[in-house]
CSV table of C-alpha atoms in Angstrom, one decimal:
chain,number,residue,atom,x,y,z
B,1,MET,CA,139.5,72.4,86.8
B,2,GLU,CA,140.2,73.0,90.5
B,3,LEU,CA,142.5,75.8,91.5
B,4,THR,CA,144.8,73.3,93.2
B,5,THR,CA,145.2,71.5,89.9
B,6,ILE,CA,145.7,74.7,88.0
B,7,TRP,CA,148.5,75.7,90.4
B,8,PHE,CA,150.1,72.3,90.2
B,9,VAL,CA,150.3,72.7,86.4
B,10,LEU,CA,151.6,76.3,86.7
B,11,ILE,CA,154.4,75.2,89.0
B,12,ALA,CA,155.3,72.3,86.7
B,13,VAL,CA,155.5,74.9,83.8
B,14,LEU,CA,157.8,77.1,85.9
B,15,TRP,CA,160.1,74.1,86.6
B,16,ILE,CA,160.0,73.1,82.9
B,17,GLY,CA,161.0,76.7,81.9
B,18,TYR,CA,163.8,76.8,84.5
B,19,PHE,CA,165.4,73.5,83.5
B,20,CYS,CA,165.1,74.2,79.7
B,21,LEU,CA,166.6,77.7,80.0
B,22,GLU,CA,169.0,77.5,82.9
B,23,GLY,CA,170.1,74.0,81.8
B,24,PHE,CA,172.2,75.3,79.0
B,25,ASP,CA,173.6,78.0,81.3
B,26,TYR,CA,174.8,75.3,83.6
B,27,GLY,CA,176.2,73.3,80.7
B,28,VAL,CA,178.2,76.3,79.3
B,29,GLY,CA,179.6,77.0,82.7
B,30,MET,CA,180.7,73.4,83.3
B,31,LEU,CA,182.3,73.2,79.8
B,32,LEU,CA,184.3,76.4,80.3
B,33,PRO,CA,187.7,74.6,80.9
B,34,VAL,CA,187.0,72.0,78.2
B,35,LEU,CA,185.8,74.1,75.2
B,36,GLY,CA,187.7,77.2,76.5
B,37,ARG,CA,191.1,75.4,76.7
B,38,ASP,CA,194.2,77.1,75.4
B,39,GLU,CA,195.1,76.0,71.9
B,40,THR,CA,195.5,77.5,68.4
B,41,PRO,CA,193.6,75.4,65.9
B,42,SER,CA,194.2,75.9,62.2
B,43,GLY,CA,191.8,76.3,59.4
B,44,ASP,CA,188.9,77.7,61.4
B,45,ASP,CA,186.2,79.9,60.0
B,46,ASP,CA,187.8,83.0,61.5
B,47,GLY,CA,190.5,83.1,58.9
B,48,GLY,CA,192.6,80.2,59.9
B,49,THR,CA,194.4,82.0,62.7
B,50,GLY,CA,192.6,80.4,65.6
B,51,HIS,CA,192.0,82.1,69.0
B,52,THR,CA,193.4,81.8,72.4
B,53,GLY,CA,191.7,79.9,75.2
B,54,GLU,CA,190.8,83.2,76.9
B,55,THR,CA,189.0,84.4,73.7
B,56,ARG,CA,187.1,81.1,73.5
B,57,ARG,CA,186.1,81.4,77.2
B,58,ARG,CA,184.9,85.0,76.6
B,59,GLN,CA,182.9,83.9,73.6
B,60,MET,CA,181.2,81.3,75.8
B,61,LEU,CA,180.5,83.7,78.6
B,62,SER,CA,179.2,86.3,76.1
B,63,ALA,CA,176.8,83.7,74.7
B,64,ILE,CA,175.0,83.3,78.1
B,65,GLY,CA,175.7,86.8,79.3
B,66,PRO,CA,172.3,88.3,78.4
B,67,PHE,CA,170.3,85.4,79.7
B,68,TRP,CA,171.7,83.6,82.8
B,69,ASP,CA,170.4,85.9,85.5
B,70,GLY,CA,167.0,86.2,83.8
B,71,ASN,CA,166.8,82.4,83.6
B,72,GLU,CA,167.2,82.2,87.4
B,73,VAL,CA,164.0,84.2,87.8
B,74,TRP,CA,162.1,81.0,86.8
B,75,LEU,CA,163.6,79.2,89.8
B,76,LEU,CA,162.7,82.1,92.1
B,77,THR,CA,159.2,82.2,90.7
B,78,ALA,CA,158.8,78.4,91.0
B,79,GLY,CA,160.0,78.4,94.7
B,80,GLY,CA,157.7,81.4,95.5
B,81,ALA,CA,154.7,79.7,93.8
B,82,ILE,CA,155.2,76.5,95.9
B,83,PHE,CA,155.5,78.6,99.0
B,84,ALA,CA,152.3,80.5,98.4
B,85,ALA,CA,150.1,77.8,96.7
B,86,PHE,CA,151.3,74.7,98.6
B,87,PRO,CA,152.8,75.8,102.0
B,88,HIS,CA,152.9,72.3,103.4
B,89,TRP,CA,154.8,71.1,100.4
B,90,TYR,CA,157.2,74.0,100.7
B,91,ALA,CA,157.8,73.3,104.4
B,92,THR,CA,158.4,69.6,104.0
B,93,LEU,CA,160.6,70.0,101.0
B,94,PHE,CA,162.8,72.8,102.2
B,95,SER,CA,163.2,71.4,105.7
B,96,GLY,CA,163.8,67.8,104.5
B,97,PHE,CA,166.1,68.7,101.6
B,98,TYR,CA,167.8,71.5,103.6
B,99,LEU,CA,171.4,70.5,103.0
B,100,PRO,CA,171.1,69.8,99.2
B,101,LEU,CA,169.2,73.0,98.7
B,102,LEU,CA,171.7,74.9,100.7
B,103,LEU,CA,174.5,73.5,98.5
B,104,ILE,CA,172.6,74.5,95.4
B,105,LEU,CA,172.2,78.0,96.8
B,106,VAL,CA,175.9,78.3,97.6
B,107,GLY,CA,176.6,77.0,94.1
B,108,LEU,CA,174.4,79.7,92.5
B,109,ILE,CA,176.1,82.4,94.6
B,110,LEU,CA,179.6,81.2,93.6
B,111,ARG,CA,178.5,81.1,89.9
B,112,GLY,CA,177.0,84.6,90.1
B,113,ILE,CA,180.2,86.0,91.7
B,114,GLY,CA,182.3,84.3,89.0
B,115,LEU,CA,180.3,85.7,86.1
B,116,GLU,CA,180.0,89.2,87.5
B,117,TYR,CA,183.5,89.7,88.8
B,118,ARG,CA,185.6,87.8,86.2
B,119,GLY,CA,186.4,90.9,84.3
B,120,LYS,CA,187.0,93.2,87.3
B,121,VAL,CA,190.7,92.5,87.6
B,122,ASP,CA,193.2,92.2,84.7
B,123,SER,CA,194.9,89.1,86.0
B,124,ALA,CA,195.1,85.6,84.6
B,125,THR,CA,195.1,84.2,88.1
B,126,TRP,CA,192.0,86.1,89.1
B,127,ARG,CA,190.1,85.0,85.9
B,128,ALA,CA,191.2,81.4,86.6
B,129,ARG,CA,189.7,81.6,90.1
B,130,MET,CA,186.5,83.1,88.8
B,131,ASP,CA,186.3,80.4,86.1
B,132,THR,CA,186.6,77.7,88.8
B,133,MET,CA,183.7,79.3,90.7
B,134,VAL,CA,181.6,79.3,87.6
B,135,VAL,CA,182.4,75.6,86.9
B,136,VAL,CA,181.7,74.5,90.5
B,137,GLY,CA,178.6,76.8,90.7
B,138,SER,CA,177.2,75.2,87.6
B,139,PHE,CA,178.2,71.6,88.5
B,140,VAL,CA,176.5,71.5,91.9
B,141,PRO,CA,173.0,72.5,90.9
B,142,ALA,CA,173.1,70.5,87.7
B,143,LEU,CA,173.8,67.3,89.7
B,144,LEU,CA,171.7,68.0,92.8
B,145,TRP,CA,168.5,69.0,91.0
B,146,GLY,CA,168.4,65.5,89.5
B,147,VAL,CA,169.0,64.0,92.9
B,148,ALA,CA,166.2,66.1,94.4
B,149,PHE,CA,163.6,65.5,91.8
B,150,THR,CA,164.2,61.7,91.8
B,151,ASN,CA,163.5,61.6,95.5
B,152,ILE,CA,160.4,63.9,95.2
B,153,VAL,CA,158.9,61.6,92.5
B,154,SER,CA,159.9,58.2,94.0
B,155,GLY,CA,159.0,59.2,97.5
B,156,VAL,CA,160.8,59.9,100.8
B,157,PRO,CA,160.1,59.1,104.4
B,158,ILE,CA,157.3,61.5,105.5
B,159,ASP,CA,155.4,60.9,108.7
B,160,ALA,CA,151.7,61.5,109.6
B,161,ASP,CA,152.6,65.1,110.6
B,162,MET,CA,153.9,65.9,107.0
B,163,GLU,CA,157.5,66.0,108.3
B,164,TYR,CA,160.5,64.5,106.6
B,165,VAL,CA,162.0,61.9,109.0
B,166,GLY,CA,165.0,60.7,106.9
B,167,GLY,CA,168.5,62.0,106.8
B,168,PHE,CA,170.8,63.5,104.2
B,169,TRP,CA,172.3,60.2,103.2
B,170,ASN,CA,168.8,58.8,102.5
B,171,LEU,CA,168.6,61.2,99.6
B,172,LEU,CA,171.8,59.9,98.0
B,173,ASN,CA,170.3,56.5,97.1
B,174,PRO,CA,171.4,54.8,93.8
B,175,ALA,CA,168.3,55.9,91.9
B,176,ALA,CA,168.8,59.5,93.0
B,177,LEU,CA,172.4,59.5,92.0
B,178,LEU,CA,171.4,58.1,88.6
B,179,GLY,CA,169.0,61.1,88.3
B,180,GLY,CA,171.8,63.5,89.2
B,181,LEU,CA,174.1,62.0,86.5
B,182,THR,CA,171.2,62.2,84.0
B,183,THR,CA,170.5,65.9,84.6
B,184,LEU,CA,174.3,66.6,84.6
B,185,THR,CA,174.9,65.0,81.2
B,186,LEU,CA,171.7,66.4,79.7
B,187,PHE,CA,172.7,70.0,80.7
B,188,LEU,CA,176.2,69.4,79.4
B,189,THR,CA,174.8,68.3,76.1
B,190,HIS,CA,172.3,71.2,76.1
B,191,GLY,CA,175.1,73.7,76.9
B,192,ALA,CA,177.5,72.3,74.2
B,193,LEU,CA,174.7,72.7,71.6
B,194,PHE,CA,174.0,76.2,72.8
B,195,VAL,CA,177.7,77.1,72.3
B,196,ALA,CA,177.6,75.5,68.8
B,197,LEU,CA,174.5,77.6,68.0
B,198,LYS,CA,175.8,80.9,69.4
B,199,THR,CA,179.4,80.9,68.3
B,200,ASP,CA,181.5,80.6,65.2
B,201,GLY,CA,184.8,79.3,64.0
B,202,GLN,CA,186.6,76.3,65.5
B,203,LEU,CA,184.7,76.7,68.8
B,204,ARG,CA,181.5,76.0,67.1
B,205,HIS,CA,182.8,72.8,65.5
B,206,ASP,CA,184.4,71.7,68.8
B,207,ALA,CA,181.2,72.3,70.7
B,208,ARG,CA,179.0,70.4,68.2
B,209,ALA,CA,181.4,67.4,68.2
B,210,LEU,CA,181.5,67.3,72.0
B,211,ALA,CA,177.7,67.6,72.2
B,212,LEU,CA,177.3,64.5,70.1
B,213,ARG,CA,179.6,62.5,72.4
B,214,LEU,CA,177.9,63.8,75.5
B,215,GLY,CA,174.5,63.3,74.0
B,216,LEU,CA,175.0,59.5,73.6
B,217,ALA,CA,175.7,59.2,77.3
B,218,ALA,CA,172.8,61.5,78.2
B,219,ALA,CA,170.4,59.5,76.1
B,220,ALA,CA,171.4,56.2,77.7
B,221,LEU,CA,171.2,57.6,81.2
B,222,ALA,CA,167.9,59.4,80.5
B,223,VAL,CA,166.2,56.2,79.2
B,224,LEU,CA,167.4,54.2,82.2
B,225,TRP,CA,166.4,56.9,84.7
B,226,LEU,CA,163.0,57.7,83.3
B,227,GLY,CA,162.2,54.0,82.9
B,228,LEU,CA,163.1,53.4,86.5
B,229,LEU,CA,161.0,56.3,87.8
B,230,HIS,CA,158.0,55.5,85.7
B,231,LEU,CA,158.0,51.8,86.5
B,232,ARG,CA,157.5,52.9,90.1
B,233,THR,CA,154.9,55.7,89.7
B,234,GLY,CA,154.2,56.2,86.0
B,235,THR,CA,150.9,56.4,84.2
B,236,PRO,CA,150.3,55.7,80.5
B,237,LEU,CA,150.4,59.4,79.8
B,238,SER,CA,153.6,60.0,81.7
B,239,TRP,CA,155.2,57.0,79.9
B,240,THR,CA,154.1,58.5,76.5
B,241,VAL,CA,155.5,61.9,77.3
B,242,ALA,CA,158.8,60.4,78.6
B,243,GLY,CA,159.1,58.4,75.3
B,244,VAL,CA,158.6,61.5,73.2
B,245,ALA,CA,161.3,63.2,75.3
B,246,ALA,CA,163.7,60.4,74.5
B,247,LEU,CA,162.9,60.6,70.8
B,248,SER,CA,163.3,64.4,70.8
B,249,LEU,CA,166.8,64.0,72.3
B,250,VAL,CA,167.9,61.4,69.7
B,251,GLY,CA,166.3,63.5,66.9
B,252,GLY,CA,168.1,66.6,68.1
B,253,LEU,CA,171.5,64.8,68.1
B,254,VAL,CA,170.9,63.4,64.6
B,255,LEU,CA,170.1,66.9,63.3
B,256,ALA,CA,173.1,68.4,65.1
B,257,ALA,CA,175.4,65.8,63.5
B,258,ARG,CA,174.2,67.1,60.1
B,259,GLY,CA,175.2,70.6,61.1
B,260,ARG,CA,171.8,71.9,62.1
B,261,GLU,CA,172.7,73.2,65.5
B,262,GLY,CA,169.5,75.2,65.9
B,263,TRP,CA,167.3,72.1,65.5
B,264,GLY,CA,169.7,70.1,67.6
B,265,PHE,CA,169.4,72.7,70.4
B,266,THR,CA,165.6,72.6,69.9
B,267,GLY,CA,165.7,68.8,70.4
B,268,THR,CA,167.5,69.0,73.7
B,269,PHE,CA,165.2,71.9,74.8
B,270,VAL,CA,162.1,69.8,74.0
B,271,ALA,CA,163.6,66.7,75.6
B,272,ILE,CA,164.4,68.4,78.9
B,273,GLY,CA,160.9,70.0,78.9
B,274,LEU,CA,159.0,66.8,78.2
B,275,ALA,CA,161.1,64.8,80.6
B,276,THR,CA,160.3,67.3,83.4
B,277,ALA,CA,156.7,67.2,82.4
B,278,SER,CA,156.6,63.4,82.6
B,279,LEU,CA,157.9,63.6,86.2
B,280,PHE,CA,155.1,65.9,87.2
B,281,LEU,CA,152.6,63.7,85.4
B,282,ALA,CA,153.9,60.7,87.3
B,283,LEU,CA,153.7,62.7,90.6
B,284,PHE,CA,150.1,64.0,90.4
B,285,PRO,CA,147.9,64.1,92.5
B,286,ASP,CA,150.7,63.8,95.0
B,287,VAL,CA,153.2,66.6,95.4
B,288,MET,CA,155.5,64.6,97.7
B,289,PRO,CA,154.7,60.9,98.2
B,290,SER,CA,155.5,59.2,101.5
B,291,SER,CA,157.6,56.0,101.3
B,292,LEU,CA,156.4,55.0,104.8
B,293,ASP,CA,152.6,55.1,104.2
B,294,PRO,CA,150.8,56.3,101.1
B,295,ALA,CA,148.1,57.8,103.4
B,296,TRP,CA,150.8,60.2,104.8
B,297,SER,CA,151.7,61.6,101.3
B,298,LEU,CA,151.4,65.3,100.6
B,299,THR,CA,148.8,65.8,97.8
B,300,ALA,CA,147.8,68.8,95.8
B,301,THR,CA,144.7,69.0,98.1
B,302,ASN,CA,146.0,68.5,101.6
B,303,ALA,CA,149.2,70.6,101.0
B,304,SER,CA,147.4,73.6,99.4
B,305,SER,CA,146.6,77.1,100.6
B,306,SER,CA,143.0,78.3,101.0
B,307,GLN,CA,140.8,78.7,97.9
B,308,LYS,CA,140.8,82.5,98.5
B,309,THR,CA,144.6,82.6,98.4
B,310,LEU,CA,144.7,80.5,95.2
B,311,GLY,CA,142.1,82.7,93.6
B,312,ILE,CA,144.1,85.9,94.3
B,313,MET,CA,147.3,84.2,93.0
B,314,THR,CA,145.5,83.1,89.8
B,315,VAL,CA,144.5,86.7,89.0
B,316,VAL,CA,148.1,87.9,89.6
B,317,ALA,CA,149.4,85.1,87.4
B,318,LEU,CA,147.0,85.9,84.6
B,319,VAL,CA,148.4,89.4,84.5
B,320,PHE,CA,152.2,88.8,85.0
B,321,THR,CA,152.8,85.5,83.3
B,322,PRO,CA,152.3,86.9,79.8
B,323,VAL,CA,154.6,89.8,80.7
B,324,MET,CA,157.3,87.3,81.8
B,325,LEU,CA,157.0,85.2,78.7
B,326,LEU,CA,157.1,88.3,76.4
B,327,TYR,CA,160.2,89.7,78.1
B,328,THR,CA,161.9,86.3,77.9
B,329,ALA,CA,161.1,86.0,74.2
B,330,TRP,CA,162.2,89.6,73.5
B,331,SER,CA,165.6,89.1,75.2
B,332,TYR,CA,166.3,85.9,73.3
B,333,TRP,CA,165.3,87.5,70.0
B,334,THR,CA,167.4,90.7,70.6
B,335,PHE,CA,170.6,88.7,71.4
B,336,ARG,CA,170.2,86.1,68.8
B,337,LYS,CA,173.4,86.7,66.8
B,338,ARG,CA,176.4,84.4,66.7
B,339,ILE,CA,179.5,85.5,68.5
B,340,SER,CA,182.8,85.2,66.6
B,341,GLY,CA,186.3,85.5,68.1
B,342,HIS,CA,186.7,88.7,66.1
B,343,HIS,CA,183.9,90.3,68.2
B,344,ILE,CA,185.9,89.8,71.4
B,345,PRO,CA,188.2,92.8,72.1
B,346,THR,CA,191.8,92.0,73.0
B,347,GLU,CA,191.7,94.3,76.1
B,348,VAL,CA,190.0,93.2,79.3
B,349,HIS,CA,186.7,94.9,79.9
B,350,HIS,CA,185.6,95.8,83.4
B,351,ALA,CA,182.6,93.6,83.1
B,352,ALA,CA,182.3,89.9,83.2
B,353,VAL,CA,180.1,89.6,80.2
B,354,GLU,CA,180.9,91.2,76.9
B,355,PRO,CA,178.3,93.0,74.9
B,356,GLN,CA,176.9,91.0,72.0
B,357,PRO,CA,177.9,91.9,68.4
B,358,THR,CA,175.5,94.0,66.3
B,359,ALA,CA,176.6,92.6,62.9
B,360,PRO,CA,174.3,89.9,61.7
B,361,THR,CA,175.8,86.5,61.0
B,362,GLY,CA,174.5,83.3,59.4
B,363,ARG,CA,173.0,80.6,61.5
């Protein structure tokens, strides 16, 4: 296999890891005002007393606390790999999609500030403002990544000099907006199932019920979106992978409806991963097709770095990729326990994310 192909596959794997892992982070952030609403349910698993909205929101934030910043490493690594392995792809992508990528960056900054500084001031108004930043900072990338990848796969106006010659509004075409709504609802479903998997009591039941409702919309949008993209550029292999992704999503929802949140979350995890893989399969050997003339498309060959650069990068990747995977697996295993409302202290800590409980609980 050529080095350009190897690095195309590695970059696809990095994006798959990013969407599978960061996707539930975005979902939890967007659902903060929905599942973290103020109410006192009765008859929950925490003794029938229920918990305040603030306790529910802190349960949700504690669930993603050990993971959200580590998950963003996948995005940084994917961007860095494109820059080093395919500099022409990086230049065309980041100059042509400058405004959407800037909005995503602003969203990630707002989200990070909201998560890190939420517990720094003991004020309901302050926490509400930080929650708004988390919601907005989760919503923007969840929507715009779908818009961006739809345009990348279906093609954008690129001239003979490998330069994007369209405008911002060219990117907001109906197919791209459908892609944005698809990733948005997929991440919402993924996040709701993560909350159901990681929490206990009434919040767990509310999250599972919401995930089932969101999942139906996500499945319908995903089938329409993937079908539209693969009709344009798909191959038999990409169609097969997209079909398995749709089945994984439906299977995960069925298992979640039976109270198996772990398998339900696995279903959305696999569905997002396979859907992303199908996009890269439909894209190859192009990395950014031109809608003006196929001869002007950026391919894995004409957009790549030198063989020497790719060779050095391959050696580095062989050393550090296993380390990254082992650390990710270790962190998820270490913080695998459910978080009950009783684990949330009543006083406000001077940290946005509470420590996880040490007492084992059932799953």
